[in-house]
Tab-separated table of N, CA and C and ligand atoms in Angstrom:
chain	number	residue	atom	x	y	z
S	51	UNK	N	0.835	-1.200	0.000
S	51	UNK	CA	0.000	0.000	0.000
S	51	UNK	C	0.871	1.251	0.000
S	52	UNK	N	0.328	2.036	-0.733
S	52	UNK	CA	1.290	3.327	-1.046
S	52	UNK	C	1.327	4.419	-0.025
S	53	UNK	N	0.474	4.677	0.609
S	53	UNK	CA	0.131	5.033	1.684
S	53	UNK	C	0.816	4.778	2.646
S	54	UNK	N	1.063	3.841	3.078
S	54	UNK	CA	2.167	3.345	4.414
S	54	UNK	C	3.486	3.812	3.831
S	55	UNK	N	3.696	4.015	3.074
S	55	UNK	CA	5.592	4.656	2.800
S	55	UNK	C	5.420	5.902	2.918
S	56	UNK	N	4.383	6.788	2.332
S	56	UNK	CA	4.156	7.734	2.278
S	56	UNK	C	3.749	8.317	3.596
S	57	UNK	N	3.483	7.274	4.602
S	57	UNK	CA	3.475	8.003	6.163
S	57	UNK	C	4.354	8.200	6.864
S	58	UNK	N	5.290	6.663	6.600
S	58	UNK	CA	6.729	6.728	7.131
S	58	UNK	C	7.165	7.895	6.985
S	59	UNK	N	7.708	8.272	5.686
S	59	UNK	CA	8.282	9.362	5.485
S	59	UNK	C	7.875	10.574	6.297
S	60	UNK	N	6.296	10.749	6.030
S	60	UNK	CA	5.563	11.978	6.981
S	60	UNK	C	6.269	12.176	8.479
S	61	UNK	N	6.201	10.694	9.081
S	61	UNK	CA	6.673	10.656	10.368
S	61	UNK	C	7.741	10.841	10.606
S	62	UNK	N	8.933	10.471	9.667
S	62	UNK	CA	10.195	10.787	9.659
S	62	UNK	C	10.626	12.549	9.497
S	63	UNK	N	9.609	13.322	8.874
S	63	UNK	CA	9.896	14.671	8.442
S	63	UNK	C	9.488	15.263	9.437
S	64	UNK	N	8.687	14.909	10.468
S	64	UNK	CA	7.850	15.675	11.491
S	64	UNK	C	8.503	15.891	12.580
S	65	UNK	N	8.879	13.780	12.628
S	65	UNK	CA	9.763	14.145	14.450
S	65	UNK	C	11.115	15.311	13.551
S	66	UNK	N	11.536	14.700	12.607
S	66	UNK	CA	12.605	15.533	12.444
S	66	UNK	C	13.031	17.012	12.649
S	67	UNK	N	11.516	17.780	11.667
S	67	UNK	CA	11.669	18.609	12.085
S	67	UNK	C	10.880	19.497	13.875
S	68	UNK	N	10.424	18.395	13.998
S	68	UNK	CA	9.734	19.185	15.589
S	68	UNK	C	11.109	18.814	16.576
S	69	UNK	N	12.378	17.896	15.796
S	69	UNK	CA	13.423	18.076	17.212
S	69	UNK	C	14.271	19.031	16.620
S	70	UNK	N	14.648	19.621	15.298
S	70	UNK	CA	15.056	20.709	14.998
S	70	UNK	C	15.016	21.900	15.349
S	71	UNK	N	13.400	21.752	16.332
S	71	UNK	CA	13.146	23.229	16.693
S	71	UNK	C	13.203	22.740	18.318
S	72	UNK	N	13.606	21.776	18.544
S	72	UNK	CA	13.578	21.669	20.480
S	72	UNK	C	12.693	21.601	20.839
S	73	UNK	N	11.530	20.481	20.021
S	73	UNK	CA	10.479	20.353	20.385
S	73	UNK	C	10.634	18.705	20.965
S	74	UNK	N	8.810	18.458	21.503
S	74	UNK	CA	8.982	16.634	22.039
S	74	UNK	C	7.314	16.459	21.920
S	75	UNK	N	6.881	17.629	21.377
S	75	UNK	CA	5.245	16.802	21.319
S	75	UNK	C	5.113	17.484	19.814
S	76	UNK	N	4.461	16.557	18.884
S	76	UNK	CA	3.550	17.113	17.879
S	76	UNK	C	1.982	17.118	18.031
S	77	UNK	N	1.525	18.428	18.218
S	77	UNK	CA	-0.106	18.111	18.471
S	77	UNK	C	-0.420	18.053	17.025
S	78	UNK	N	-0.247	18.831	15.734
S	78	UNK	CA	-1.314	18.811	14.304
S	78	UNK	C	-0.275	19.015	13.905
S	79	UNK	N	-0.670	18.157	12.747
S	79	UNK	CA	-0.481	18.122	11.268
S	79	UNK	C	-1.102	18.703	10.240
S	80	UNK	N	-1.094	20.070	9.352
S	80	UNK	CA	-1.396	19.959	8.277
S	80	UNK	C	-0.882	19.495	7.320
S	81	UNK	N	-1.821	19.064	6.562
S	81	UNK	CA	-1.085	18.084	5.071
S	81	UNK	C	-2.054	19.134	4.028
S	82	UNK	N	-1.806	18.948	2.606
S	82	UNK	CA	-2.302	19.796	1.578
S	82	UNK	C	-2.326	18.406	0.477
S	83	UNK	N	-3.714	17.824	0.332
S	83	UNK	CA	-3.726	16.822	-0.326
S	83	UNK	C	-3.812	16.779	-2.201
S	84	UNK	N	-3.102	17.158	-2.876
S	84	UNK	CA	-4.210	16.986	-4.027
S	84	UNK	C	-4.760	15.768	-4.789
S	85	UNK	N	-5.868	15.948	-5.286
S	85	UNK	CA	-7.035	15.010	-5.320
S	85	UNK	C	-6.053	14.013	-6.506
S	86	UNK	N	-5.111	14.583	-7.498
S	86	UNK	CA	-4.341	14.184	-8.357
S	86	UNK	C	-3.029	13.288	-7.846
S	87	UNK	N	-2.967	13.646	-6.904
S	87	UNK	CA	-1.997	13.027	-5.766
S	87	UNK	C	-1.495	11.508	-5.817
S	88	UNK	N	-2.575	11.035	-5.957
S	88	UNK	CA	-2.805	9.569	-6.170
S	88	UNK	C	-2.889	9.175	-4.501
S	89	UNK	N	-3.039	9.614	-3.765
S	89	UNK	CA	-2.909	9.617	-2.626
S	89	UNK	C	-4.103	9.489	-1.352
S	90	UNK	N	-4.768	8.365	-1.096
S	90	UNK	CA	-6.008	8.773	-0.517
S	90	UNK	C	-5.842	8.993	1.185
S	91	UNK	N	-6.230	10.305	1.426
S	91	UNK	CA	-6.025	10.813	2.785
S	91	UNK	C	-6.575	10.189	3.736
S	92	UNK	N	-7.630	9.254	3.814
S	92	UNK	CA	-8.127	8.356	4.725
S	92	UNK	C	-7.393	7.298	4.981
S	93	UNK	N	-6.729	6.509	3.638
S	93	UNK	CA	-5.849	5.427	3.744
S	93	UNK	C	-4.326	6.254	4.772
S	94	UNK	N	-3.866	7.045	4.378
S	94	UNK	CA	-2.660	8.102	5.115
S	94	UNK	C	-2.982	8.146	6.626
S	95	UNK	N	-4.197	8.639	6.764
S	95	UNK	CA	-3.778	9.289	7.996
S	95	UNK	C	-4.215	7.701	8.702
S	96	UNK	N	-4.961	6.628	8.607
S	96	UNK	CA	-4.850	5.992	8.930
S	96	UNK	C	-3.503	4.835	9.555
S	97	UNK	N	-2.990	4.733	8.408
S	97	UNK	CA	-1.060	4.388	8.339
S	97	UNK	C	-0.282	5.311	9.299
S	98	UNK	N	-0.442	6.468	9.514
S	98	UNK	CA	-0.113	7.271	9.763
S	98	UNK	C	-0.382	6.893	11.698
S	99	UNK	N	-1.697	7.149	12.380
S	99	UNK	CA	-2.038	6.613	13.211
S	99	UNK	C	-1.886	4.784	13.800
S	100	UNK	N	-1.112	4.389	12.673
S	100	UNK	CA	-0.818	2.995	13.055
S	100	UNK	C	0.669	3.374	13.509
S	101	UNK	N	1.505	4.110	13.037
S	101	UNK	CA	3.066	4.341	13.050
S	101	UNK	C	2.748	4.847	14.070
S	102	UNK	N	2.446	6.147	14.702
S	102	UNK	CA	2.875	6.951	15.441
S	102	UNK	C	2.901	6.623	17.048
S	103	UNK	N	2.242	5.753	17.442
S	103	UNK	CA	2.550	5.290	19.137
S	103	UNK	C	4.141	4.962	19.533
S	104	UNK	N	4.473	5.900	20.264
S	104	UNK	CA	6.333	5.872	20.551
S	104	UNK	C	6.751	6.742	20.062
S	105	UNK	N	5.983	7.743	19.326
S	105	UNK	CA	6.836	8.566	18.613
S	105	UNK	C	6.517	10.027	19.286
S	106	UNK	N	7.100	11.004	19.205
S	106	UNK	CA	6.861	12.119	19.431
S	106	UNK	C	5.255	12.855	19.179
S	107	UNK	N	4.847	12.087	17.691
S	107	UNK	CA	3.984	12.461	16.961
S	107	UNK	C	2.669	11.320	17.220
S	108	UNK	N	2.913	10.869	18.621
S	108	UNK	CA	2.083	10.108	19.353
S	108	UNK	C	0.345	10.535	19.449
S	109	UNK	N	0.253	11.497	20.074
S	109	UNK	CA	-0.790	12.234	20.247
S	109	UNK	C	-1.403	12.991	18.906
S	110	UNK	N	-0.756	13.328	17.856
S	110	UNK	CA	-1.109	14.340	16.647
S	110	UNK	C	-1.691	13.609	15.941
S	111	UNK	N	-2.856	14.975	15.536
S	111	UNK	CA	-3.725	14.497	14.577
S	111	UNK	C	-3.835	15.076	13.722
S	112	UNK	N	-3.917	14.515	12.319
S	112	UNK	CA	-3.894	15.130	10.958
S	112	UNK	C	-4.979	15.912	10.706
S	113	UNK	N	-4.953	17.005	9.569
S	113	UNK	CA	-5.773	17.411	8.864
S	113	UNK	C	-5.739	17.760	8.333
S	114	UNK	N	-6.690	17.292	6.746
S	114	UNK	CA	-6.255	16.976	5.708
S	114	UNK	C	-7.072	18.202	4.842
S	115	UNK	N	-6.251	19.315	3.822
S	115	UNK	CA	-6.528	19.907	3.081
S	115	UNK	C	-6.677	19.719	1.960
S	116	UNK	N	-8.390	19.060	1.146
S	116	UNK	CA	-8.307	18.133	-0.141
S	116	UNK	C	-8.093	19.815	-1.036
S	117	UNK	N	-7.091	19.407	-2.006
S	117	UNK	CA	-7.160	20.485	-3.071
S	117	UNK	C	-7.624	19.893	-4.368
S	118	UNK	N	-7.975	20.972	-4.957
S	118	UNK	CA	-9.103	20.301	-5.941
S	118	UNK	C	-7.792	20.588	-7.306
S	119	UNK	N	-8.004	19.901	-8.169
S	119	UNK	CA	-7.555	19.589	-9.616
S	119	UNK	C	-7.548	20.759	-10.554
S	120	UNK	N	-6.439	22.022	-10.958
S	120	UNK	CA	-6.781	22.845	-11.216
S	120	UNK	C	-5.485	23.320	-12.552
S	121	UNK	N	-6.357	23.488	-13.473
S	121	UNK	CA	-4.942	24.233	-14.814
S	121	UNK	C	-5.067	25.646	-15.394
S	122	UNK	N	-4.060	25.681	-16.712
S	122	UNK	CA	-4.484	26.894	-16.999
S	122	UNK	C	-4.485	26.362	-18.907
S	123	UNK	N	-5.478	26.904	-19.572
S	123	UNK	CA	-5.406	26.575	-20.754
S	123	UNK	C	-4.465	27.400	-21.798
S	124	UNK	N	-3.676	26.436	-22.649
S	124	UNK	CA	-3.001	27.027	-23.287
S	124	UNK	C	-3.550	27.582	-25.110
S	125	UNK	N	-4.957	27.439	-24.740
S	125	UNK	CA	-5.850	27.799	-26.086
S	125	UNK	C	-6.214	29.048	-26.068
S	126	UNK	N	-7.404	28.813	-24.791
S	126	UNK	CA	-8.008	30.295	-24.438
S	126	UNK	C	-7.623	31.535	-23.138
S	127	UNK	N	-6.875	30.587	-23.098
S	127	UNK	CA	-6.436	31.487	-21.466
S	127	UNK	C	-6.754	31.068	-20.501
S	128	UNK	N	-7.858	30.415	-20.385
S	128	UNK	CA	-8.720	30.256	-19.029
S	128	UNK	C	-8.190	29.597	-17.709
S	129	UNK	N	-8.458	29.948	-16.441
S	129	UNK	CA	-7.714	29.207	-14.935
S	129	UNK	C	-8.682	28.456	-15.096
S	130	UNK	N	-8.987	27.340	-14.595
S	130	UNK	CA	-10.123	26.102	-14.330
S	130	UNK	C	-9.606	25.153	-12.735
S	131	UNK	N	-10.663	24.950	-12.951
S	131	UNK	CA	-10.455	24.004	-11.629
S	131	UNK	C	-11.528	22.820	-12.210
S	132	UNK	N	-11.384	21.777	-11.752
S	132	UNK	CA	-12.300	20.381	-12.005
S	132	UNK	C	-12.690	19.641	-10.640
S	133	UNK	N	-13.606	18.617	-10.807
S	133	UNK	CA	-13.975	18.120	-9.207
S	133	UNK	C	-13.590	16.589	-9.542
S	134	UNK	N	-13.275	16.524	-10.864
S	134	UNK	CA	-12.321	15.235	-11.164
S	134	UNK	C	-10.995	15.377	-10.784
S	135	UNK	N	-10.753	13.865	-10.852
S	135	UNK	CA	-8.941	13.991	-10.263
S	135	UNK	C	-8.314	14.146	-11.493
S	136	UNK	N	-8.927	14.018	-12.920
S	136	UNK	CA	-8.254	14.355	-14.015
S	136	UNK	C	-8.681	15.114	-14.869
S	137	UNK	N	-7.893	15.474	-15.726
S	137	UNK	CA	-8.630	16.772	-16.836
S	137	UNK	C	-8.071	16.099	-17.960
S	138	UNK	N	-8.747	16.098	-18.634
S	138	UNK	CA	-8.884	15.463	-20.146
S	138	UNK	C	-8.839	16.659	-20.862
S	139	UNK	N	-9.745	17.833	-20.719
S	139	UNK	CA	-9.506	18.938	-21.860
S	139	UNK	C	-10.072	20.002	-20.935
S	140	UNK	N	-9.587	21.155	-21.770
S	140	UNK	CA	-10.170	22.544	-21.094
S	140	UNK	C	-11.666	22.618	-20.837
S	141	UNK	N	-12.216	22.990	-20.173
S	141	UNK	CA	-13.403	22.803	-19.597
S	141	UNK	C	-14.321	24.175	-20.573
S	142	UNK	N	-13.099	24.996	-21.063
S	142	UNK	CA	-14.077	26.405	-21.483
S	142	UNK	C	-14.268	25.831	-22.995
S	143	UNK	N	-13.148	25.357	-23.520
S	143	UNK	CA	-12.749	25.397	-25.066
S	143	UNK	C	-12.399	23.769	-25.418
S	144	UNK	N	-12.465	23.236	-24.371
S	144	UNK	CA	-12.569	21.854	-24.994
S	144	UNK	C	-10.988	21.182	-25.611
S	145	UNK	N	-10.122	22.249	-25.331
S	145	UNK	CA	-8.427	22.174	-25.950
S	145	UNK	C	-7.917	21.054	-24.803
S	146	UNK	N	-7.020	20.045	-25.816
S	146	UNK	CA	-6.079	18.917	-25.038
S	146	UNK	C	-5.030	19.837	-24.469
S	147	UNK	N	-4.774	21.057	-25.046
S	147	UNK	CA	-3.481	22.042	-24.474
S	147	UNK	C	-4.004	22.862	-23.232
S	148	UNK	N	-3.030	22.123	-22.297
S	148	UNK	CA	-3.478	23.264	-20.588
S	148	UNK	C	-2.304	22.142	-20.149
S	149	UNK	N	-2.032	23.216	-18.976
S	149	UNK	CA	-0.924	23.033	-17.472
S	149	UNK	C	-1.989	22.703	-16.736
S	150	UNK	N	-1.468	21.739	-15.969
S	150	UNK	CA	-2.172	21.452	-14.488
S	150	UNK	C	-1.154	21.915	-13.686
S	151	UNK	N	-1.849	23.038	-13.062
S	151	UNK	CA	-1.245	23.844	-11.989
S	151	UNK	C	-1.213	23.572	-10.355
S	152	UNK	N	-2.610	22.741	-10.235
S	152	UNK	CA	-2.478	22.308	-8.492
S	152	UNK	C	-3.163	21.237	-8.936
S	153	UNK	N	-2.913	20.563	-7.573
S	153	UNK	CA	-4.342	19.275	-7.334
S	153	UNK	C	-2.743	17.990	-7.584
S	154	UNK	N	-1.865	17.964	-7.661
S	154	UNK	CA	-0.645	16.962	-7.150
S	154	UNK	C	-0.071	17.255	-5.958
S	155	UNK	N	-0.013	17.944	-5.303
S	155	UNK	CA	0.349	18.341	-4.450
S	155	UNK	C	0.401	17.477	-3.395
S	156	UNK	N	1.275	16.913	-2.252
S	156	UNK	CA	1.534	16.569	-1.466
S	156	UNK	C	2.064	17.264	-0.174
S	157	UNK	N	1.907	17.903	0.327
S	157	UNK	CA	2.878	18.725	1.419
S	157	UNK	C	2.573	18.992	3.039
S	158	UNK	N	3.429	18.821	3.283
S	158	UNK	CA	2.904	19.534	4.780
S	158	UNK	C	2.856	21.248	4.408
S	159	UNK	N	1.916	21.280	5.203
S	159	UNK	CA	0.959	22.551	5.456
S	159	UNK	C	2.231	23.767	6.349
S	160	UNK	N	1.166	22.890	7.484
S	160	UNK	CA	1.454	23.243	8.919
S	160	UNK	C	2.228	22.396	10.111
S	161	UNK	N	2.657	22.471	10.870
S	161	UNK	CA	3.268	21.490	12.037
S	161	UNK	C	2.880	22.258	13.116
S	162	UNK	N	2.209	21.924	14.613
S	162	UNK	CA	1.797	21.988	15.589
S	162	UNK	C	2.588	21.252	16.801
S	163	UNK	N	3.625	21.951	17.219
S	163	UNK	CA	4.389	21.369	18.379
S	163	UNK	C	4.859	21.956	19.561
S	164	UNK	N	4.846	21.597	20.523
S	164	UNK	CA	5.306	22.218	21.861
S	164	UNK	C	6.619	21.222	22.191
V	12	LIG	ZN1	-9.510	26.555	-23.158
């Protein structure tokens, strides 16, 4: 499951950086999900809550910012956003030519630590 590596890591970046700052508790997590991500945030934070007992990031709880799927067309100009995880064509003009600008996104947000 893709998800469980992808928490490890989370957990590895968190204690890391919450002992960087002379910290020993993580209360929250923001994460910034995009829907393109391939990434499902229920499967995560779940994995996520299986890792974390012993860890600094014992007590913390995620929360998850779904970002929606969003380009810019290279026909008509147009910004778009979609409520699909994929874009097949410009939504104004129907053009295969556009950037997908958000909605892959993976990141921590925020970190919450004392
Ligand atoms: Zn267009």
């Amino acid at each position: 499951m893709h998800e469980v590596s992808v928490a490890e890591s989370l957990l590895k970046t968190v204690v890391e950086q919450a002992a960087a700052h002379n910290c020993t508790r993580i209360e929250k997590i923001i994460l910034r999900i995009g829907r393109a991500s391939g990434v499902v945030s229920e499967a995560l934070v779940f994995a996520f809550d299986a890792l974390k007992p012993g860890t600094m990031a014992e007590n913390a709880v995620i929360e998850v910012m779904d970002v929606p799927v969003a380009g810019k067309c290279e026909t008509c100009g147009s910004d778009f956003s979609v409520e699909e995880k994929y874009v097949l064509a410009c939504p104004s003009c129907g053009s295969p030519s556009f950037v997908i600008t958000s909605g892959r996104e993976l990141e921590l947000s925020e970190l919450e630590v004392y």
